[in-house]
PDB file of C-alpha atoms (C1' of nucleotides) in Angstrom:
ATOM      1  CA  MET A1429      -6.808  -2.049   0.065  1.00 77.00           C
ATOM      2  CA  PRO A1430      -4.241  -1.454  -2.631  1.00 92.00           C
ATOM      3  CA  GLU A1431      -1.583  -3.896  -1.488  1.00 95.00           C
ATOM      4  CA  LEU A1432       0.937  -5.732  -3.657  1.00 95.00           C
ATOM      5  CA  PRO A1433      -1.606  -7.751  -5.726  1.00 95.00           C
ATOM      6  CA  GLU A1434      -3.831  -4.742  -6.391  1.00 95.00           C
ATOM      7  CA  VAL A1435      -0.942  -2.543  -7.503  1.00 96.00           C
ATOM      8  CA  GLU A1436       0.457  -5.376  -9.621  1.00 96.00           C
ATOM      9  CA  THR A1437      -2.946  -5.799 -11.288  1.00 96.00           C
ATOM     10  CA  ILE A1438      -3.001  -2.112 -12.162  1.00 96.00           C
ATOM     11  CA  ARG A1439       0.538  -2.321 -13.501  1.00 96.00           C
ATOM     12  CA  GLN A1440      -0.272  -5.270 -15.734  1.00 96.00           C
ATOM     13  CA  ASP A1441      -3.385  -3.646 -17.204  1.00 96.00           C
ATOM     14  CA  LEU A1442      -2.036  -0.139 -17.442  1.00 96.00           C
ATOM     15  CA  SER A1443       1.310  -0.988 -18.994  1.00 96.00           C
ATOM     16  CA  LYS A1444      -0.468  -2.375 -22.064  1.00 96.00           C
ATOM     17  CA  LEU A1445      -2.480   0.821 -22.391  1.00 96.00           C
ATOM     18  CA  ILE A1446      -0.117   3.686 -21.748  1.00 95.00           C
ATOM     19  CA  ILE A1447       3.437   2.646 -22.539  1.00 96.00           C
ATOM     20  CA  GLY A1448       4.346   4.628 -25.635  1.00 96.00           C
ATOM     21  CA  LYS A1449       1.842   7.392 -24.940  1.00 97.00           C
ATOM     22  CA  THR A1450       2.967  10.957 -24.311  1.00 97.00           C
ATOM     23  CA  VAL A1451       1.932  13.087 -21.363  1.00 97.00           C
ATOM     24  CA  THR A1452       0.369  16.278 -22.711  1.00 97.00           C
ATOM     25  CA  ASP A1453      -0.725  17.957 -19.480  1.00 96.00           C
ATOM     26  CA  ILE A1454      -1.253  17.532 -15.760  1.00 96.00           C
ATOM     27  CA  THR A1455      -4.005  19.275 -13.806  1.00 96.00           C
ATOM     28  CA  THR A1456      -5.131  18.944 -10.211  1.00 95.00           C
ATOM     29  CA  ASN A1457      -7.529  20.324  -7.656  1.00 93.00           C
ATOM     30  CA  THR A1458      -5.461  18.802  -4.853  1.00 93.00           C
ATOM     31  CA  PRO A1459      -1.890  20.124  -5.221  1.00 93.00           C
ATOM     32  CA  LYS A1460      -0.663  18.449  -2.038  1.00 92.00           C
ATOM     33  CA  MET A1461      -0.966  15.092  -3.762  1.00 94.00           C
ATOM     34  CA  VAL A1462       1.647  16.104  -6.361  1.00 95.00           C
ATOM     35  CA  LYS A1463       5.274  16.211  -5.202  1.00 93.00           C
ATOM     36  CA  PRO A1464       7.550  18.090  -5.131  1.00 93.00           C
ATOM     37  CA  SER A1465       5.057  20.513  -6.741  1.00 93.00           C
ATOM     38  CA  VAL A1466       2.565  20.623  -9.577  1.00 94.00           C
ATOM     39  CA  GLU A1467       4.766  23.106 -11.454  1.00 94.00           C
ATOM     40  CA  ALA A1468       7.910  20.977 -11.148  1.00 93.00           C
ATOM     41  CA  VAL A1469       6.134  17.824 -12.269  1.00 94.00           C
ATOM     42  CA  LYS A1470       4.429  19.557 -15.160  1.00 94.00           C
ATOM     43  CA  LYS A1471       7.685  21.088 -16.337  1.00 93.00           C
ATOM     44  CA  ALA A1472       9.563  17.797 -16.204  1.00 93.00           C
ATOM     45  CA  VAL A1473       6.894  15.479 -17.533  1.00 94.00           C
ATOM     46  CA  LYS A1474       4.925  17.403 -20.155  1.00 95.00           C
ATOM     47  CA  GLY A1475       5.830  16.214 -23.636  1.00 95.00           C
ATOM     48  CA  LYS A1476       7.624  13.124 -22.326  1.00 95.00           C
ATOM     49  CA  LYS A1477       6.796   9.624 -23.399  1.00 96.00           C
ATOM     50  CA  ILE A1478       6.035   6.896 -20.864  1.00 96.00           C
ATOM     51  CA  VAL A1479       8.499   4.147 -21.728  1.00 95.00           C
ATOM     52  CA  GLY A1480       8.067   1.655 -18.911  1.00 95.00           C
ATOM     53  CA  MET A1481       6.082   0.724 -15.848  1.00 96.00           C
ATOM     54  CA  GLU A1482       7.195  -1.192 -12.782  1.00 96.00           C
ATOM     55  CA  ARG A1483       5.981  -2.038  -9.320  1.00 96.00           C
ATOM     56  CA  ARG A1484       7.968  -2.042  -6.079  1.00 96.00           C
ATOM     57  CA  ALA A1485       6.110  -2.814  -2.849  1.00 95.00           C
ATOM     58  CA  LYS A1486       2.837  -0.885  -3.153  1.00 95.00           C
ATOM     59  CA  LEU A1487       4.383   1.741  -5.419  1.00 95.00           C
ATOM     60  CA  LEU A1488       3.706   2.080  -9.110  1.00 96.00           C
ATOM     61  CA  ILE A1489       6.644   3.501 -11.048  1.00 96.00           C
ATOM     62  CA  PHE A1490       6.331   5.220 -14.415  1.00 96.00           C
ATOM     63  CA  GLN A1491       9.546   5.390 -16.343  1.00 95.00           C
ATOM     64  CA  LEU A1492       9.806   8.488 -18.469  1.00 93.00           C
ATOM     65  CA  GLN A1493      11.581   8.945 -21.762  1.00 90.00           C
ATOM     66  CA  THR A1494      15.155  10.096 -21.327  1.00 78.00           C
ATOM     67  CA  PRO A1495      16.211  13.160 -23.297  1.00 68.00           C
ATOM     68  CA  PRO A1496      17.632  12.722 -26.820  1.00 63.00           C
ATOM     69  CA  PRO A1497      21.384  11.857 -26.869  1.00 60.00           C
ATOM     70  CA  ALA A1498      22.657  15.417 -27.315  1.00 61.00           C
ATOM     71  CA  LEU A1499      20.608  16.753 -24.403  1.00 61.00           C
ATOM     72  CA  LEU A1500      21.378  13.657 -22.374  1.00 63.00           C
ATOM     73  CA  ARG A1501      25.130  14.264 -22.732  1.00 65.00           C
ATOM     74  CA  GLU A1502      24.668  17.783 -21.484  1.00 66.00           C
ATOM     75  CA  ALA A1503      22.543  16.596 -18.568  1.00 62.00           C
ATOM     76  CA  LEU A1504      25.101  13.955 -17.661  1.00 62.00           C
ATOM     77  CA  ARG A1505      27.767  16.631 -17.458  1.00 62.00           C
ATOM     78  CA  ALA A1506      25.513  18.455 -14.982  1.00 61.00           C
ATOM     79  CA  GLY A1507      25.225  15.260 -12.942  1.00 57.00           C
ATOM     80  CA  SER A1508      23.168  12.271 -14.060  1.00 55.00           C
ATOM     81  CA  SER A1509      21.521  11.756 -10.684  1.00 52.00           C
ATOM     82  CA  LYS A1510      19.797  15.075 -11.240  1.00 56.00           C
ATOM     83  CA  LEU A1511      17.802  13.712 -14.160  1.00 66.00           C
ATOM     84  CA  PRO A1512      14.154  13.321 -13.252  1.00 68.00           C
ATOM     85  CA  THR A1513      13.180  10.051 -14.808  1.00 88.00           C
ATOM     86  CA  TYR A1514      10.581   8.372 -12.620  1.00 95.00           C
ATOM     87  CA  LEU A1515       7.066   9.215 -11.564  1.00 96.00           C
ATOM     88  CA  LEU A1516       5.971   7.279  -8.467  1.00 96.00           C
ATOM     89  CA  PHE A1517       2.386   6.680  -7.392  1.00 96.00           C
ATOM     90  CA  HIS A1518       1.191   5.559  -3.970  1.00 95.00           C
ATOM     91  CA  LEU A1519      -2.534   4.835  -3.697  1.00 95.00           C
ATOM     92  CA  LYS A1520      -2.514   4.585   0.102  1.00 94.00           C
ATOM     93  CA  LEU A1521      -5.976   3.611   1.357  1.00 92.00           C
ATOM     94  CA  THR A1522      -8.502   4.724  -1.203  1.00 94.00           C
ATOM     95  CA  GLY A1523      -6.567   5.655  -4.340  1.00 95.00           C
ATOM     96  CA  ARG A1524      -7.502   4.649  -7.877  1.00 95.00           C
ATOM     97  CA  LEU A1525      -5.696   5.117 -11.163  1.00 96.00           C
ATOM     98  CA  LEU A1526      -8.299   5.075 -13.889  1.00 96.00           C
ATOM     99  CA  PHE A1527      -7.562   4.958 -17.610  1.00 96.00           C
ATOM    100  CA  ARG A1528     -10.273   6.957 -19.364  1.00 96.00           C
ATOM    101  CA  ASP A1529     -11.126   8.795 -22.544  1.00 96.00           C
ATOM    102  CA  LYS A1530     -11.186  12.525 -21.933  1.00 94.00           C
ATOM    103  CA  LYS A1531     -14.824  12.531 -23.093  1.00 96.00           C
ATOM    104  CA  ASP A1532     -15.852  10.096 -20.340  1.00 95.00           C
ATOM    105  CA  PRO A1533     -17.886  11.567 -17.488  1.00 94.00           C
ATOM    106  CA  ALA A1534     -15.911  12.624 -14.417  1.00 94.00           C
ATOM    107  CA  ASP A1535     -15.152   9.951 -11.843  1.00 94.00           C
ATOM    108  CA  ASP A1536     -15.726  10.128  -8.116  1.00 93.00           C
ATOM    109  CA  TRP A1537     -13.014  11.907  -6.120  1.00 94.00           C
ATOM    110  CA  GLN A1538     -11.013  12.880  -9.168  1.00 94.00           C
ATOM    111  CA  ARG A1539      -7.893  14.674  -7.873  1.00 95.00           C
ATOM    112  CA  VAL A1540      -5.198  14.644 -10.553  1.00 96.00           C
ATOM    113  CA  VAL A1541      -5.699  14.272 -14.294  1.00 96.00           C
ATOM    114  CA  ILE A1542      -2.749  13.245 -16.455  1.00 97.00           C
ATOM    115  CA  SER A1543      -3.680  13.964 -20.049  1.00 97.00           C
ATOM    116  CA  LEU A1544      -2.211  11.606 -22.626  1.00 97.00           C
ATOM    117  CA  SER A1545      -1.864  11.552 -26.383  1.00 95.00           C
ATOM    118  CA  LYS A1546      -4.789  10.208 -28.476  1.00 96.00           C
ATOM    119  CA  GLY A1547      -7.455  11.790 -26.263  1.00 96.00           C
ATOM    120  CA  LYS A1548      -6.818   9.485 -23.334  1.00 97.00           C
ATOM    121  CA  GLU A1549      -6.211  10.395 -19.742  1.00 96.00           C
ATOM    122  CA  LEU A1550      -5.203   8.863 -16.474  1.00 96.00           C
ATOM    123  CA  ARG A1551      -7.292   9.958 -13.518  1.00 96.00           C
ATOM    124  CA  PHE A1552      -5.827   9.709 -10.050  1.00 96.00           C
ATOM    125  CA  CYS A1553      -8.893   9.501  -7.811  1.00 95.00           C
ATOM    126  CA  ASP A1554      -8.722   9.316  -4.054  1.00 94.00           C
ATOM    127  CA  LEU A1555     -11.497   9.786  -1.525  1.00 93.00           C
ATOM    128  CA  ARG A1556      -9.208  10.615   1.369  1.00 92.00           C
ATOM    129  CA  LYS A1557      -6.392  12.428  -0.425  1.00 93.00           C
ATOM    130  CA  PHE A1558      -3.750  10.339   1.334  1.00 93.00           C
ATOM    131  CA  GLY A1559      -2.314   9.106  -1.960  1.00 94.00           C
ATOM    132  CA  TRP A1560       0.422  10.943  -3.811  1.00 95.00           C
ATOM    133  CA  MET A1561       2.503  11.039  -6.951  1.00 95.00           C
ATOM    134  CA  LYS A1562       6.129  12.045  -6.857  1.00 95.00           C
ATOM    135  CA  LEU A1563       8.729  12.960  -9.427  1.00 95.00           C
ATOM    136  CA  VAL A1564      12.152  11.578  -8.534  1.00 93.00           C
ATOM    137  CA  THR A1565      15.571  11.337 -10.109  1.00 91.00           C
ATOM    138  CA  SER A1566      17.116   7.928 -10.692  1.00 90.00           C
ATOM    139  CA  GLY A1567      19.394   8.625  -7.724  1.00 89.00           C
ATOM    140  CA  GLN A1568      16.502   9.395  -5.414  1.00 90.00           C
ATOM    141  CA  TRP A1569      14.669   6.307  -6.589  1.00 92.00           C
ATOM    142  CA  LEU A1570      17.613   4.090  -5.716  1.00 91.00           C
ATOM    143  CA  VAL A1571      17.623   5.492  -2.179  1.00 89.00           C
ATOM    144  CA  ILE A1572      13.866   5.055  -1.721  1.00 92.00           C
ATOM    145  CA  SER A1573      13.900   1.535  -3.120  1.00 93.00           C
ATOM    146  CA  GLY A1574      16.899   0.640  -0.984  1.00 91.00           C
ATOM    147  CA  GLU A1575      15.039   1.557   2.193  1.00 91.00           C
ATOM    148  CA  MET A1576      12.229  -0.864   1.426  1.00 93.00           C
ATOM    149  CA  GLY A1577      12.145  -4.511   2.419  1.00 93.00           C
ATOM    150  CA  VAL A1578      12.582  -7.498   0.152  1.00 95.00           C
ATOM    151  CA  GLU A1579      10.020  -8.246  -2.555  1.00 96.00           C
ATOM    152  CA  PRO A1580       8.106 -11.431  -1.721  1.00 96.00           C
ATOM    153  CA  PHE A1581       8.557 -12.727  -5.264  1.00 96.00           C
ATOM    154  CA  ASP A1582      12.311 -12.111  -5.303  1.00 96.00           C
ATOM    155  CA  LYS A1583      14.670 -14.995  -4.726  1.00 95.00           C
ATOM    156  CA  GLU A1584      16.028 -13.336  -1.574  1.00 95.00           C
ATOM    157  CA  PHE A1585      12.686 -13.938   0.140  1.00 95.00           C
ATOM    158  CA  THR A1586      13.823 -17.239   1.598  1.00 96.00           C
ATOM    159  CA  VAL A1587      12.864 -19.084   4.765  1.00 96.00           C
ATOM    160  CA  GLU A1588      16.292 -18.134   6.120  1.00 96.00           C
ATOM    161  CA  TYR A1589      15.698 -14.425   5.415  1.00 95.00           C
ATOM    162  CA  LEU A1590      12.275 -14.485   7.058  1.00 95.00           C
ATOM    163  CA  GLY A1591      13.615 -16.404  10.036  1.00 95.00           C
ATOM    164  CA  GLN A1592      16.408 -13.864  10.368  1.00 94.00           C
ATOM    165  CA  ILE A1593      13.920 -10.971  10.406  1.00 94.00           C
ATOM    166  CA  PHE A1594      11.660 -12.716  12.883  1.00 95.00           C
ATOM    167  CA  SER A1595      14.481 -13.718  15.234  1.00 94.00           C
ATOM    168  CA  LYS A1596      15.331 -10.089  15.913  1.00 93.00           C
ATOM    169  CA  THR A1597      12.021  -8.961  17.356  1.00 94.00           C
ATOM    170  CA  SER A1598       9.314 -10.035  19.731  1.00 92.00           C
ATOM    171  CA  ARG A1599       6.679  -7.844  18.125  1.00 93.00           C
ATOM    172  CA  PRO A1600       3.526  -9.685  17.059  1.00 94.00           C
ATOM    173  CA  VAL A1601       4.238 -11.605  13.863  1.00 95.00           C
ATOM    174  CA  LYS A1602       1.408  -9.857  12.002  1.00 95.00           C
ATOM    175  CA  ILE A1603       2.993  -6.450  12.644  1.00 94.00           C
ATOM    176  CA  VAL A1604       6.311  -7.720  11.300  1.00 95.00           C
ATOM    177  CA  LEU A1605       4.707  -9.156   8.163  1.00 95.00           C
ATOM    178  CA  MET A1606       3.243  -5.725   7.422  1.00 94.00           C
ATOM    179  CA  ASP A1607       6.469  -3.822   8.145  1.00 94.00           C
ATOM    180  CA  GLN A1608       7.370  -2.347   4.754  1.00 93.00           C
ATOM    181  CA  LYS A1609      11.005  -1.914   5.753  1.00 93.00           C
ATOM    182  CA  LYS A1610      11.297  -5.682   6.174  1.00 94.00           C
ATOM    183  CA  ILE A1611       8.939  -7.185   3.613  1.00 95.00           C
ATOM    184  CA  ALA A1612       7.470  -5.078   0.822  1.00 95.00           C
ATOM    185  CA  GLY A1613       3.843  -5.027  -0.211  1.00 94.00           C
ATOM    186  CA  ILE A1614       1.897  -6.926   2.445  1.00 95.00           C
ATOM    187  CA  GLY A1615      -1.011  -5.037   4.009  1.00 94.00           C
ATOM    188  CA  ASN A1616      -3.805  -5.932   6.372  1.00 93.00           C
ATOM    189  CA  ILE A1617      -5.795  -8.211   4.088  1.00 94.00           C
ATOM    190  CA  TYR A1618      -2.968 -10.458   2.926  1.00 95.00           C
ATOM    191  CA  ALA A1619      -1.278 -10.555   6.343  1.00 95.00           C
ATOM    192  CA  ASN A1620      -4.476 -11.834   7.955  1.00 95.00           C
ATOM    193  CA  GLU A1621      -5.120 -14.390   5.229  1.00 95.00           C
ATOM    194  CA  ALA A1622      -1.537 -15.672   5.200  1.00 96.00           C
ATOM    195  CA  LEU A1623      -1.469 -16.151   8.978  1.00 96.00           C
ATOM    196  CA  PHE A1624      -4.708 -18.111   8.833  1.00 96.00           C
ATOM    197  CA  LEU A1625      -3.382 -20.382   6.084  1.00 96.00           C
ATOM    198  CA  ALA A1626      -0.232 -20.971   8.110  1.00 96.00           C
ATOM    199  CA  ARG A1627      -2.328 -21.576  11.241  1.00 96.00           C
ATOM    200  CA  VAL A1628      -0.287 -19.034  13.197  1.00 96.00           C
ATOM    201  CA  ASP A1629      -1.872 -16.707  15.772  1.00 95.00           C
ATOM    202  CA  PRO A1630      -1.264 -13.079  14.686  1.00 94.00           C
ATOM    203  CA  ARG A1631      -0.249 -12.109  18.236  1.00 93.00           C
ATOM    204  CA  ARG A1632       2.642 -14.583  18.463  1.00 94.00           C
ATOM    205  CA  PRO A1633       5.982 -12.857  19.109  1.00 94.00           C
ATOM    206  CA  ALA A1634       7.893 -13.198  15.844  1.00 95.00           C
ATOM    207  CA  LYS A1635      11.007 -14.651  17.467  1.00 94.00           C
ATOM    208  CA  LYS A1636       8.993 -17.475  19.029  1.00 95.00           C
ATOM    209  CA  LEU A1637       7.976 -19.007  15.699  1.00 96.00           C
ATOM    210  CA  ARG A1638       9.463 -22.435  15.035  1.00 96.00           C
ATOM    211  CA  ASN A1639      11.327 -23.036  11.800  1.00 96.00           C
ATOM    212  CA  LYS A1640       8.512 -25.147  10.414  1.00 97.00           C
ATOM    213  CA  GLU A1641       6.067 -22.302  11.080  1.00 97.00           C
ATOM    214  CA  VAL A1642       8.281 -19.740   9.368  1.00 97.00           C
ATOM    215  CA  GLU A1643       8.468 -22.027   6.360  1.00 97.00           C
ATOM    216  CA  LYS A1644       4.701 -22.501   6.311  1.00 97.00           C
ATOM    217  CA  LEU A1645       4.133 -18.770   6.684  1.00 97.00           C
ATOM    218  CA  ARG A1646       6.473 -17.969   3.800  1.00 97.00           C
ATOM    219  CA  ASN A1647       4.555 -20.359   1.546  1.00 97.00           C
ATOM    220  CA  SER A1648       1.243 -18.939   2.721  1.00 97.00           C
ATOM    221  CA  VAL A1649       2.349 -15.379   1.989  1.00 96.00           C
ATOM    222  CA  LEU A1650       3.347 -16.367  -1.540  1.00 97.00           C
ATOM    223  CA  ASN A1651       0.107 -18.278  -2.047  1.00 97.00           C
ATOM    224  CA  VAL A1652      -2.233 -15.507  -0.923  1.00 96.00           C
ATOM    225  CA  LEU A1653      -0.357 -12.888  -2.958  1.00 96.00           C
ATOM    226  CA  LYS A1654      -0.493 -15.097  -6.046  1.00 97.00           C
ATOM    227  CA  ALA A1655      -4.205 -15.721  -5.507  1.00 96.00           C
ATOM    228  CA  GLY A1656      -4.749 -11.976  -5.093  1.00 95.00           C
ATOM    229  CA  ILE A1657      -3.102 -11.298  -8.445  1.00 96.00           C
ATOM    230  CA  LYS A1658      -4.976 -14.164 -10.097  1.00 96.00           C
ATOM    231  CA  TYR A1659      -8.322 -12.669  -9.019  1.00 95.00           C
ATOM    232  CA  HIS A1660      -7.292  -9.112  -9.975  1.00 95.00           C
ATOM    233  CA  GLY A1661      -7.083  -7.874  -6.415  1.00 94.00           C
ATOM    234  CA  ALA A1662      -9.509  -7.479  -3.542  1.00 93.00           C
ATOM    235  CA  SER A1663     -12.210  -4.819  -3.786  1.00 89.00           C
ATOM    236  CA  ASP A1664     -13.164  -4.775  -0.149  1.00 78.00           C
ATOM    237  CA  GLN A1665     -14.420  -1.181  -0.323  1.00 81.00           C
ATOM    238  CA  TYR A1666     -12.722   1.216  -2.651  1.00 91.00           C
ATOM    239  CA  TYR A1667     -10.274  -0.608  -4.855  1.00 94.00           C
ATOM    240  CA  LEU A1668     -10.870  -0.559  -8.605  1.00 94.00           C
ATOM    241  CA  ASP A1669      -8.433  -1.597 -11.312  1.00 95.00           C
ATOM    242  CA  ALA A1670      -7.192   0.682 -14.102  1.00 96.00           C
ATOM    243  CA  LEU A1671     -10.385   0.113 -16.105  1.00 95.00           C
ATOM    244  CA  GLY A1672     -12.678   0.828 -13.179  1.00 94.00           C
ATOM    245  CA  GLN A1673     -13.493  -2.847 -12.572  1.00 94.00           C
ATOM    246  CA  LYS A1674     -13.703  -4.499  -9.157  1.00 93.00           C
ATOM    247  CA  GLY A1675     -11.341  -7.295  -8.248  1.00 94.00           C
ATOM    248  CA  LYS A1676     -12.684 -10.677  -7.184  1.00 94.00           C
ATOM    249  CA  TYR A1677     -10.358 -11.838  -4.440  1.00 94.00           C
ATOM    250  CA  GLN A1678     -12.761 -10.666  -1.710  1.00 92.00           C
ATOM    251  CA  GLU A1679     -15.037 -13.518  -2.823  1.00 92.00           C
ATOM    252  CA  HIS A1680     -12.302 -15.902  -1.756  1.00 93.00           C
ATOM    253  CA  PHE A1681     -11.460 -14.483   1.679  1.00 94.00           C
ATOM    254  CA  LEU A1682     -11.129 -17.223   4.264  1.00 94.00           C
ATOM    255  CA  LEU A1683     -10.885 -14.857   7.205  1.00 93.00           C
ATOM    256  CA  TYR A1684     -10.772 -11.141   6.454  1.00 93.00           C
ATOM    257  CA  GLY A1685     -13.994  -9.354   7.418  1.00 91.00           C
ATOM    258  CA  ARG A1686     -15.592 -12.635   8.521  1.00 92.00           C
ATOM    259  CA  ASP A1687     -15.667 -12.028  12.271  1.00 91.00           C
ATOM    260  CA  GLY A1688     -18.720 -13.613  13.871  1.00 91.00           C
ATOM    261  CA  LYS A1689     -18.979 -16.087  10.964  1.00 92.00           C
ATOM    262  CA  LYS A1690     -18.017 -19.743  10.887  1.00 94.00           C
ATOM    263  CA  CYS A1691     -14.459 -20.792  10.168  1.00 94.00           C
ATOM    264  CA  PHE A1692     -14.391 -22.781   6.916  1.00 95.00           C
ATOM    265  CA  GLU A1693     -11.819 -25.094   8.457  1.00 95.00           C
ATOM    266  CA  CYS A1694     -13.262 -26.005  11.881  1.00 95.00           C
ATOM    267  CA  GLY A1695     -16.725 -24.428  11.999  1.00 95.00           C
ATOM    268  CA  GLY A1696     -15.804 -22.348  15.050  1.00 94.00           C
ATOM    269  CA  GLU A1697     -16.457 -18.617  15.316  1.00 93.00           C
ATOM    270  CA  ILE A1698     -13.964 -16.214  13.762  1.00 93.00           C
ATOM    271  CA  LYS A1699     -12.854 -13.435  16.110  1.00 92.00           C
ATOM    272  CA  ARG A1700     -11.626  -9.919  15.587  1.00 91.00           C
ATOM    273  CA  MET A1701      -9.227  -7.909  17.696  1.00 91.00           C
ATOM    274  CA  LYS A1702      -6.997  -4.833  17.502  1.00 90.00           C
ATOM    275  CA  LEU A1703      -3.331  -5.296  16.879  1.00 91.00           C
ATOM    276  CA  GLY A1704      -1.112  -2.284  16.319  1.00 88.00           C
ATOM    277  CA  GLY A1705      -4.237  -0.205  15.838  1.00 86.00           C
ATOM    278  CA  ARG A1706      -5.406  -2.403  12.950  1.00 91.00           C
ATOM    279  CA  GLY A1707      -8.091  -5.013  12.693  1.00 91.00           C
ATOM    280  CA  ALA A1708      -6.771  -8.525  13.168  1.00 93.00           C
ATOM    281  CA  PHE A1709      -8.987 -11.495  12.368  1.00 94.00           C
ATOM    282  CA  TYR A1710      -8.279 -14.991  13.592  1.00 94.00           C
ATOM    283  CA  CYS A1711      -9.770 -18.359  14.312  1.00 95.00           C
ATOM    284  CA  PRO A1712      -8.980 -19.183  17.969  1.00 94.00           C
ATOM    285  CA  ASN A1713      -9.279 -22.871  17.211  1.00 95.00           C
ATOM    286  CA  CYS A1714      -7.166 -23.115  14.035  1.00 96.00           C
ATOM    287  CA  GLN A1715      -4.458 -20.559  14.780  1.00 96.00           C
ATOM    288  CA  ASN A1716      -2.042 -20.876  17.654  1.00 93.00           C
TER     289      ASN A1716
ATOM    290  C1'  DT B1263     -23.882  11.238  16.270  1.00 66.77           C
ATOM    291  C1'  DG B1264     -19.603   9.679  16.382  1.00 66.77           C
ATOM    292  C1'  DA B1265     -16.699   5.625  16.009  1.00 66.77           C
ATOM    293  C1'  DT B1266     -14.480   3.172  12.376  1.00 66.77           C
ATOM    294  C1'  DA B1267     -11.468   1.699   8.379  1.00 66.77           C
ATOM    295  C1'  DT B1268      -6.955   1.178   5.893  1.00 66.77           C
ATOM    296  C1'  DG B1269      -1.016   2.830   4.818  1.00 66.77           C
ATOM    297  C1'  DT B1270       2.503   5.499   6.088  1.00 66.77           C
ATOM    298  C1'  DT B1271       5.021   8.863   8.669  1.00 66.77           C
ATOM    299  C1'  DA B1272       5.888  11.938  12.304  1.00 66.77           C
ATOM    300  C1'  DT B1273       6.154  12.099  17.013  1.00 66.77           C
ATOM    301  C1'  DC B1274       5.845  10.387  21.609  1.00 66.77           C
ATOM    302  C1'  DT B1275       7.115   6.763  24.999  1.00 66.77           C
ATOM    303  C1'  DT B1276       9.284   3.188  26.874  1.00 66.77           C
TER     304       DT B1276
ATOM    305  C1'  DC C 221      19.764   5.387  21.902  1.00 66.77           C
ATOM    306  C1'  DA C 222      16.727   2.614  19.709  1.00 66.77           C
ATOM    307  C1'  DA C 223      12.721  -0.113  19.377  1.00 66.77           C
ATOM    308  C1'  DG C 224       8.129   0.082  19.749  1.00 66.77           C
ATOM    309  C1'  DA C 225       3.620   2.266  20.338  1.00 66.77           C
ATOM    310  C1'  DT C 226       0.514   5.730  18.934  1.00 66.77           C
ATOM    311  C1'  DA C 227      -1.419   9.923  16.762  1.00 66.77           C
ATOM    312  C1'  DA C 228      -2.332  12.234  12.599  1.00 66.77           C
ATOM    313  C1'  DC C 229      -3.834  12.657   7.870  1.00 66.77           C
ATOM    314  C1'  DA C 230      -9.524  13.174   5.214  1.00 66.77           C
ATOM    315  C1'  DT C 231     -13.832  11.500   4.467  1.00 66.77           C
ATOM    316  C1'  DA C 232     -17.844   8.394   3.581  1.00 66.77           C
ATOM    317  C1'  DT C 233     -20.239   4.920   5.830  1.00 66.77           C
ATOM    318  C1'  DC C 234     -22.456   2.190   9.450  1.00 66.77           C
TER     319       DC C 234
END
DNA sequence: TGATATGTTATCTT
DNA sequence: CAAGATAACATATC
């Protein structure tokens, strides 16, 4: 669902639309999705300009306007790490961030509405209410970011790094790929697809992978993530981009959701199993 | 009708 | 103790 490529797609589209706009209000019918509290977020964000937008793992990060110099100096005296400057969004399983005109008809599962200048609004919709938005100080953000694994597109994501991670555990390699504390942003769809491309069985204990396989898997991870971004994400069920459009990567799945169908590579039947409580797809003939 | 799906975290179990 | 496994969260769909 929203994994790295989906969140990156939203970031790319949304940054063009809302950077420079001012937040005029925040309303919600689901207060538990707004942290630390609706009141705190409203107080800190209302009237502020959105000055930047980033992505880290599956998180979308809104950078808010810092106070004018005089106020900033005062705030710094009080302790700069206390300055709330970032608004984080996690879409979890079924979240959507839709950019709409306030006159547009309501969307499905609309939970939080962030009103913006010029009659626009951002609607945080989420069927299951697992998603959340969170106001954090720059200090808190550093801690949160520091606890997350390496970004696949960062230069630290080397074969050596991946081999190092894998060598320390005998958990199934698919579980390790999806471990956000080790590698950031890979979820069920891209883990399955990457393992198929690398011809590695998802159940293989991570430490048993040969160097060549680690190298192949690293390339496969990068390739499927890039393809996901290129096709504006995968709309398997719920995902929509910031403009309410479906992604197209699901039309290019080699494996995911294709159990019982023929493997494009060998013509054999694709199987499905449970691994760590999640669906794992694999071709018994191609992956080992 | 009830099992199922996905991401993360809290909690239980080796 | 720490790593790993599993339950819980909420809800539409098959």
